[in-house]
Amino acid sequence: MKKINIKEVIWLGIMAAISYIIYHMLLTGKVLNFVYVRMNQFVIASLIVFILLTILQIRNITRKRPNQKIKIGFFILIVPLIIAAVLSPKGLNEEEAVKKGVTIANTQSVNENGSLGKTIDASLSHKKEGLLEIKAEVFDEVLQDIRNNTDDYLGQRVRIAGFIDRQESYPDHHFVVARMLMVCCAADTLVVGLLAEWEGIQDFEEFQWVEVEGVIDKTDFYDVWLDQEYVAPIIRVEEIKEIERPAVVYVYPADNEDD
């Protein structure tokens, strides 16, 4: 009877565990907490590779090796797997994300005089009669258009959902209806949103998810992240209500949303 090679069994277990974790994240959709949906094809490719490696590794468990010592390198791989299984990572949360800064203006389009230059083709305008609902699928695209063409949107009634961001630098009763913008993965996530005003905002907890309805106006705003004052769009809130945190908290860049 052939002896079992412990090192190869450990390698088999590691690769099988990695394969299962990737499969489980794809199956449950939890992978979207860490990578942009279009990266799924690469995650699936990596799953296929690990499954093949796991299958090939099975034949090695009875293969003799000159050195059977278990090296510390195994533990470097095993410890993260145990942590992933026990803690069930949930991706970036709102409180961590805002520490990177909150984008209220398109930084590339703030002019020296503090106004916002037009960088979006006018043909892409989302302005409409009645209520403009800013859905997650077009969140960044609509916000860019509003921020760059604020005068065109004055008086536009909007409905938007996001989490509450309040900073000490914001004027009284002001907050940002914010979302986390993922470009590629959780590590490059930014926070974007629209400034809003509501006298009762102190009754809501910071980072609480809300749906806001109101009218677009403009105001002078000092941005501590840019160290600059400019004219920014603002929602004069008429209605606000608490909502549940969505299953997918991220939105995606405008140039990726239509493809």
mmCIF file of C-alpha atoms in Angstrom:
data_model
loop_
_atom_site.group_PDB
_atom_site.id
_atom_site.type_symbol
_atom_site.label_atom_id
_atom_site.label_comp_id
_atom_site.label_asym_id
_atom_site.label_seq_id
_atom_site.Cartn_x
_atom_site.Cartn_y
_atom_site.Cartn_z
ATOM 1 C CA MET A 1 0.000 0.000 0.000
ATOM 2 C CA LYS A 2 1.365 3.383 -0.968
ATOM 3 C CA LYS A 3 2.142 5.848 1.788
ATOM 4 C CA ILE A 4 0.283 9.133 1.881
ATOM 5 C CA ASN A 5 2.444 12.216 1.318
ATOM 6 C CA ILE A 6 1.287 14.691 3.983
ATOM 7 C CA LYS A 7 2.694 17.723 2.159
ATOM 8 C CA GLU A 8 0.777 16.868 -0.995
ATOM 9 C CA VAL A 9 -2.400 16.267 1.006
ATOM 10 C CA ILE A 10 -2.042 19.736 2.539
ATOM 11 C CA TRP A 11 -1.552 21.245 -0.925
ATOM 12 C CA LEU A 12 -4.645 19.380 -2.113
ATOM 13 C CA GLY A 13 -6.651 20.758 0.807
ATOM 14 C CA ILE A 14 -5.439 24.310 0.180
ATOM 15 C CA MET A 15 -6.336 24.247 -3.519
ATOM 16 C CA ALA A 16 -9.692 22.602 -2.844
ATOM 17 C CA ALA A 17 -10.477 25.246 -0.206
ATOM 18 C CA ILE A 18 -9.533 28.098 -2.546
ATOM 19 C CA SER A 19 -11.688 26.568 -5.288
ATOM 20 C CA TYR A 20 -14.646 26.279 -2.922
ATOM 21 C CA ILE A 21 -14.308 29.855 -1.629
ATOM 22 C CA ILE A 22 -14.205 31.280 -5.177
ATOM 23 C CA TYR A 23 -17.166 29.102 -6.203
ATOM 24 C CA HIS A 24 -19.170 30.095 -3.113
ATOM 25 C CA MET A 25 -18.526 33.814 -3.692
ATOM 26 C CA LEU A 26 -19.631 33.536 -7.315
ATOM 27 C CA LEU A 27 -22.707 31.503 -6.414
ATOM 28 C CA THR A 28 -23.863 33.886 -3.666
ATOM 29 C CA GLY A 29 -22.873 37.077 -5.509
ATOM 30 C CA LYS A 30 -20.556 38.087 -2.664
ATOM 31 C CA VAL A 31 -17.771 38.482 -5.203
ATOM 32 C CA LEU A 32 -19.437 41.783 -6.188
ATOM 33 C CA ASN A 33 -18.396 43.168 -2.799
ATOM 34 C CA PHE A 34 -14.801 42.994 -3.955
ATOM 35 C CA VAL A 35 -14.623 43.305 -7.757
ATOM 36 C CA TYR A 36 -16.540 45.031 -10.529
ATOM 37 C CA VAL A 37 -19.101 42.746 -12.178
ATOM 38 C CA ARG A 38 -17.149 42.762 -15.451
ATOM 39 C CA MET A 39 -14.217 41.187 -13.660
ATOM 40 C CA ASN A 40 -16.345 38.081 -13.034
ATOM 41 C CA GLN A 41 -14.996 36.478 -16.195
ATOM 42 C CA PHE A 42 -11.497 36.550 -14.719
ATOM 43 C CA VAL A 43 -12.753 35.200 -11.389
ATOM 44 C CA ILE A 44 -14.474 32.348 -13.244
ATOM 45 C CA ALA A 45 -11.258 31.687 -15.182
ATOM 46 C CA SER A 46 -9.304 31.502 -11.927
ATOM 47 C CA LEU A 47 -11.889 29.069 -10.524
ATOM 48 C CA ILE A 48 -11.449 26.771 -13.530
ATOM 49 C CA VAL A 49 -7.660 26.880 -13.112
ATOM 50 C CA PHE A 50 -7.857 26.014 -9.403
ATOM 51 C CA ILE A 51 -10.303 23.166 -10.040
ATOM 52 C CA LEU A 52 -7.945 21.697 -12.651
ATOM 53 C CA LEU A 53 -4.977 22.083 -10.302
ATOM 54 C CA THR A 54 -6.960 20.399 -7.528
ATOM 55 C CA ILE A 55 -7.788 17.444 -9.775
ATOM 56 C CA LEU A 56 -4.173 17.116 -10.905
ATOM 57 C CA GLN A 57 -2.990 17.327 -7.310
ATOM 58 C CA ILE A 58 -4.960 14.200 -6.331
ATOM 59 C CA ARG A 59 -2.435 11.940 -8.064
ATOM 60 C CA ASN A 60 0.408 13.508 -6.093
ATOM 61 C CA ILE A 61 -0.799 12.489 -2.641
ATOM 62 C CA THR A 62 0.963 9.115 -2.899
ATOM 63 C CA ARG A 63 4.045 10.411 -4.668
ATOM 64 C CA LYS A 64 7.310 10.158 -2.752
ATOM 65 C CA ARG A 65 9.226 13.358 -2.116
ATOM 66 C CA PRO A 66 12.772 13.668 -0.724
ATOM 67 C CA ASN A 67 11.719 16.268 1.847
ATOM 68 C CA GLN A 68 8.494 15.678 3.767
ATOM 69 C CA LYS A 69 8.892 18.577 6.197
ATOM 70 C CA ILE A 70 5.942 20.928 6.404
ATOM 71 C CA LYS A 71 7.169 24.444 5.669
ATOM 72 C CA ILE A 72 5.923 27.730 7.106
ATOM 73 C CA GLY A 73 4.712 28.673 3.623
ATOM 74 C CA PHE A 74 1.744 26.377 4.121
ATOM 75 C CA PHE A 75 0.570 28.394 7.102
ATOM 76 C CA ILE A 76 0.856 31.636 5.118
ATOM 77 C CA LEU A 77 -1.805 30.203 2.803
ATOM 78 C CA ILE A 78 -3.860 28.380 5.428
ATOM 79 C CA VAL A 79 -4.319 31.316 7.834
ATOM 80 C CA PRO A 80 -6.119 33.585 5.281
ATOM 81 C CA LEU A 81 -8.374 30.661 4.345
ATOM 82 C CA ILE A 82 -9.335 30.136 7.978
ATOM 83 C CA ILE A 83 -9.970 33.869 8.425
ATOM 84 C CA ALA A 84 -12.143 33.934 5.286
ATOM 85 C CA ALA A 85 -14.161 30.969 6.552
ATOM 86 C CA VAL A 86 -14.616 32.280 10.100
ATOM 87 C CA LEU A 87 -15.088 36.013 9.544
ATOM 88 C CA SER A 88 -16.913 35.948 6.187
ATOM 89 C CA PRO A 89 -15.463 39.203 4.733
ATOM 90 C CA LYS A 90 -18.138 41.658 3.579
ATOM 91 C CA GLY A 91 -16.104 44.165 1.586
ATOM 92 C CA LEU A 92 -15.719 47.885 2.133
ATOM 93 C CA ASN A 93 -18.302 49.627 4.309
ATOM 94 C CA GLU A 94 -19.517 53.219 4.122
ATOM 95 C CA GLU A 95 -17.570 54.496 7.124
ATOM 96 C CA GLU A 96 -14.275 53.185 5.755
ATOM 97 C CA ALA A 97 -15.011 54.482 2.257
ATOM 98 C CA VAL A 98 -15.618 58.123 3.251
ATOM 99 C CA LYS A 99 -12.190 58.278 4.885
ATOM 100 C CA LYS A 100 -10.764 58.395 1.354
ATOM 101 C CA GLY A 101 -12.738 61.557 0.638
ATOM 102 C CA VAL A 102 -16.102 62.431 -0.860
ATOM 103 C CA THR A 103 -16.412 63.722 -4.427
ATOM 104 C CA ILE A 104 -19.093 66.373 -4.867
ATOM 105 C CA ALA A 105 -17.508 67.966 -7.946
ATOM 106 C CA ASN A 106 -15.728 66.442 -10.909
ATOM 107 C CA THR A 107 -12.195 67.385 -9.897
ATOM 108 C CA GLN A 108 -10.932 67.541 -13.468
ATOM 109 C CA SER A 109 -13.543 70.140 -14.407
ATOM 110 C CA VAL A 110 -13.318 72.726 -11.618
ATOM 111 C CA ASN A 111 -12.187 75.968 -13.240
ATOM 112 C CA GLU A 112 -9.961 78.599 -11.655
ATOM 113 C CA ASN A 113 -12.981 80.826 -11.006
ATOM 114 C CA GLY A 114 -14.648 78.049 -9.034
ATOM 115 C CA SER A 115 -17.280 77.169 -11.622
ATOM 116 C CA LEU A 116 -17.779 73.730 -13.082
ATOM 117 C CA GLY A 117 -16.743 73.315 -16.692
ATOM 118 C CA LYS A 118 -18.795 71.241 -19.109
ATOM 119 C CA THR A 119 -17.183 67.895 -19.865
ATOM 120 C CA ILE A 120 -20.267 65.846 -20.760
ATOM 121 C CA ASP A 121 -21.815 65.964 -24.224
ATOM 122 C CA ALA A 122 -25.085 67.912 -24.068
ATOM 123 C CA SER A 123 -26.755 65.139 -26.069
ATOM 124 C CA LEU A 124 -26.343 62.911 -23.003
ATOM 125 C CA SER A 125 -28.442 65.192 -20.802
ATOM 126 C CA HIS A 126 -30.846 63.411 -18.485
ATOM 127 C CA LYS A 127 -32.976 66.479 -17.775
ATOM 128 C CA LYS A 128 -36.677 65.718 -18.147
ATOM 129 C CA GLU A 129 -40.125 67.043 -17.388
ATOM 130 C CA GLY A 130 -41.445 65.905 -14.039
ATOM 131 C CA LEU A 131 -39.443 63.640 -11.745
ATOM 132 C CA LEU A 132 -35.929 62.474 -12.627
ATOM 133 C CA GLU A 133 -35.175 59.254 -10.750
ATOM 134 C CA ILE A 134 -31.429 58.742 -10.419
ATOM 135 C CA LYS A 135 -31.114 54.964 -10.469
ATOM 136 C CA ALA A 136 -27.991 53.030 -9.512
ATOM 137 C CA GLU A 137 -27.426 51.902 -13.114
ATOM 138 C CA VAL A 138 -26.835 55.482 -14.301
ATOM 139 C CA PHE A 139 -25.850 57.091 -10.990
ATOM 140 C CA ASP A 140 -22.400 58.360 -11.986
ATOM 141 C CA GLU A 141 -23.471 59.437 -15.472
ATOM 142 C CA VAL A 142 -26.399 61.516 -14.195
ATOM 143 C CA LEU A 143 -24.369 63.061 -11.371
ATOM 144 C CA GLN A 144 -21.607 64.093 -13.760
ATOM 145 C CA ASP A 145 -24.143 65.779 -16.015
ATOM 146 C CA ILE A 146 -25.823 67.594 -13.105
ATOM 147 C CA ARG A 147 -22.496 68.746 -11.668
ATOM 148 C CA ASN A 148 -21.143 69.953 -15.005
ATOM 149 C CA ASN A 149 -24.374 71.530 -16.279
ATOM 150 C CA THR A 150 -25.945 72.701 -13.044
ATOM 151 C CA ASP A 151 -27.742 75.693 -14.556
ATOM 152 C CA ASP A 152 -29.550 73.393 -16.994
ATOM 153 C CA TYR A 153 -30.927 71.362 -14.088
ATOM 154 C CA LEU A 154 -32.103 74.197 -11.845
ATOM 155 C CA GLY A 155 -35.666 73.441 -10.758
ATOM 156 C CA GLN A 156 -35.438 69.792 -11.838
ATOM 157 C CA ARG A 157 -37.233 67.501 -9.402
ATOM 158 C CA VAL A 158 -35.116 64.451 -8.540
ATOM 159 C CA ARG A 159 -35.286 61.288 -6.487
ATOM 160 C CA ILE A 160 -32.047 59.689 -5.343
ATOM 161 C CA ALA A 161 -31.044 56.953 -2.905
ATOM 162 C CA GLY A 162 -27.792 56.623 -1.006
ATOM 163 C CA PHE A 163 -26.233 56.767 2.417
ATOM 164 C CA ILE A 164 -25.903 59.905 4.540
ATOM 165 C CA ASP A 165 -22.477 61.515 4.702
ATOM 166 C CA ARG A 166 -22.138 64.343 7.210
ATOM 167 C CA GLN A 167 -18.875 66.200 7.750
ATOM 168 C CA GLU A 168 -17.996 68.900 10.274
ATOM 169 C CA SER A 169 -17.007 71.135 7.368
ATOM 170 C CA TYR A 170 -20.518 71.021 5.872
ATOM 171 C CA PRO A 171 -22.889 73.918 6.666
ATOM 172 C CA ASP A 172 -25.728 73.299 9.123
ATOM 173 C CA HIS A 173 -28.464 70.958 7.840
ATOM 174 C CA HIS A 174 -26.284 69.953 4.876
ATOM 175 C CA PHE A 175 -25.270 66.408 3.973
ATOM 176 C CA VAL A 176 -24.354 64.335 0.951
ATOM 177 C CA VAL A 177 -26.509 61.578 -0.532
ATOM 178 C CA ALA A 178 -23.608 59.295 -1.342
ATOM 179 C CA ARG A 179 -22.768 56.028 -3.072
ATOM 180 C CA MET A 180 -19.563 54.037 -3.358
ATOM 181 C CA LEU A 181 -18.172 54.133 -6.904
ATOM 182 C CA MET A 182 -16.148 51.053 -7.867
ATOM 183 C CA VAL A 183 -13.846 51.349 -10.874
ATOM 184 C CA CYS A 184 -12.206 47.926 -10.761
ATOM 185 C CA CYS A 185 -12.205 46.518 -7.237
ATOM 186 C CA ALA A 186 -12.964 47.493 -3.635
ATOM 187 C CA ALA A 187 -9.458 48.921 -3.175
ATOM 188 C CA ASP A 188 -10.074 51.728 -5.706
ATOM 189 C CA THR A 189 -13.564 52.613 -4.462
ATOM 190 C CA LEU A 190 -14.465 56.314 -4.263
ATOM 191 C CA VAL A 191 -17.438 58.017 -2.629
ATOM 192 C CA VAL A 192 -19.526 60.249 -4.891
ATOM 193 C CA GLY A 193 -22.809 62.020 -4.324
ATOM 194 C CA LEU A 194 -24.966 65.128 -4.363
ATOM 195 C CA LEU A 195 -25.084 67.799 -1.702
ATOM 196 C CA ALA A 196 -28.492 68.118 -0.035
ATOM 197 C CA GLU A 197 -30.198 70.304 2.567
ATOM 198 C CA TRP A 198 -32.797 69.149 5.098
ATOM 199 C CA GLU A 199 -33.459 70.798 8.440
ATOM 200 C CA GLY A 200 -34.248 67.502 10.128
ATOM 201 C CA ILE A 201 -31.161 65.636 8.932
ATOM 202 C CA GLN A 202 -29.830 65.441 12.506
ATOM 203 C CA ASP A 203 -32.647 62.990 13.254
ATOM 204 C CA PHE A 204 -30.976 60.476 10.943
ATOM 205 C CA GLU A 205 -27.839 58.523 11.755
ATOM 206 C CA GLU A 206 -24.700 59.019 9.713
ATOM 207 C CA PHE A 207 -24.223 56.353 7.020
ATOM 208 C CA GLN A 208 -27.921 55.473 7.219
ATOM 209 C CA TRP A 209 -29.451 54.691 3.826
ATOM 210 C CA VAL A 210 -32.199 57.051 2.700
ATOM 211 C CA GLU A 211 -34.274 57.963 -0.335
ATOM 212 C CA VAL A 212 -34.450 61.687 -0.972
ATOM 213 C CA GLU A 213 -36.798 63.685 -3.181
ATOM 214 C CA GLY A 214 -36.430 67.382 -3.869
ATOM 215 C CA VAL A 215 -35.501 70.116 -6.321
ATOM 216 C CA ILE A 216 -32.077 70.917 -7.773
ATOM 217 C CA ASP A 217 -30.633 74.306 -6.839
ATOM 218 C CA LYS A 218 -27.070 75.602 -6.589
ATOM 219 C CA THR A 219 -24.969 76.971 -3.750
ATOM 220 C CA ASP A 220 -21.463 78.162 -2.933
ATOM 221 C CA PHE A 221 -19.605 75.262 -1.364
ATOM 222 C CA TYR A 222 -16.136 74.983 0.159
ATOM 223 C CA ASP A 223 -14.638 71.584 -0.558
ATOM 224 C CA VAL A 224 -12.075 70.647 2.101
ATOM 225 C CA TRP A 225 -10.777 67.767 -0.018
ATOM 226 C CA LEU A 226 -9.972 70.104 -2.923
ATOM 227 C CA ASP A 227 -9.253 73.094 -0.656
ATOM 228 C CA GLN A 228 -11.373 75.167 -3.032
ATOM 229 C CA GLU A 229 -14.731 76.922 -3.124
ATOM 230 C CA TYR A 230 -17.025 76.459 -6.095
ATOM 231 C CA VAL A 231 -20.672 76.560 -7.107
ATOM 232 C CA ALA A 232 -22.171 73.127 -6.511
ATOM 233 C CA PRO A 233 -25.583 71.620 -7.238
ATOM 234 C CA ILE A 234 -27.691 70.964 -4.157
ATOM 235 C CA ILE A 235 -30.974 69.173 -3.554
ATOM 236 C CA ARG A 236 -33.476 71.237 -1.579
ATOM 237 C CA VAL A 237 -35.041 68.218 0.077
ATOM 238 C CA GLU A 238 -38.823 68.007 0.342
ATOM 239 C CA GLU A 239 -39.170 64.337 1.290
ATOM 240 C CA ILE A 240 -36.766 61.908 2.914
ATOM 241 C CA LYS A 241 -37.260 58.369 4.168
ATOM 242 C CA GLU A 242 -35.121 55.560 5.523
ATOM 243 C CA ILE A 243 -34.510 52.562 3.245
ATOM 244 C CA GLU A 244 -32.720 49.250 3.616
ATOM 245 C CA ARG A 245 -29.098 48.929 2.590
ATOM 246 C CA PRO A 246 -29.099 47.415 -0.920
ATOM 247 C CA ALA A 247 -27.565 44.003 -1.586
ATOM 248 C CA VAL A 248 -25.071 45.636 -3.978
ATOM 249 C CA VAL A 249 -23.923 48.940 -2.518
ATOM 250 C CA TYR A 250 -21.662 49.948 -5.400
ATOM 251 C CA VAL A 251 -22.288 51.995 -8.515
ATOM 252 C CA TYR A 252 -19.979 52.036 -11.519
ATOM 253 C CA PRO A 253 -18.279 54.678 -13.717
ATOM 254 C CA ALA A 254 -20.333 56.378 -16.401
ATOM 255 C CA ASP A 255 -18.175 55.111 -19.271
ATOM 256 C CA ASN A 256 -18.874 51.523 -18.189
ATOM 257 C CA GLU A 257 -22.582 51.683 -17.519
ATOM 258 C CA ASP A 258 -23.885 51.617 -21.068
ATOM 259 C CA ASP A 259 -21.713 48.816 -22.441
#
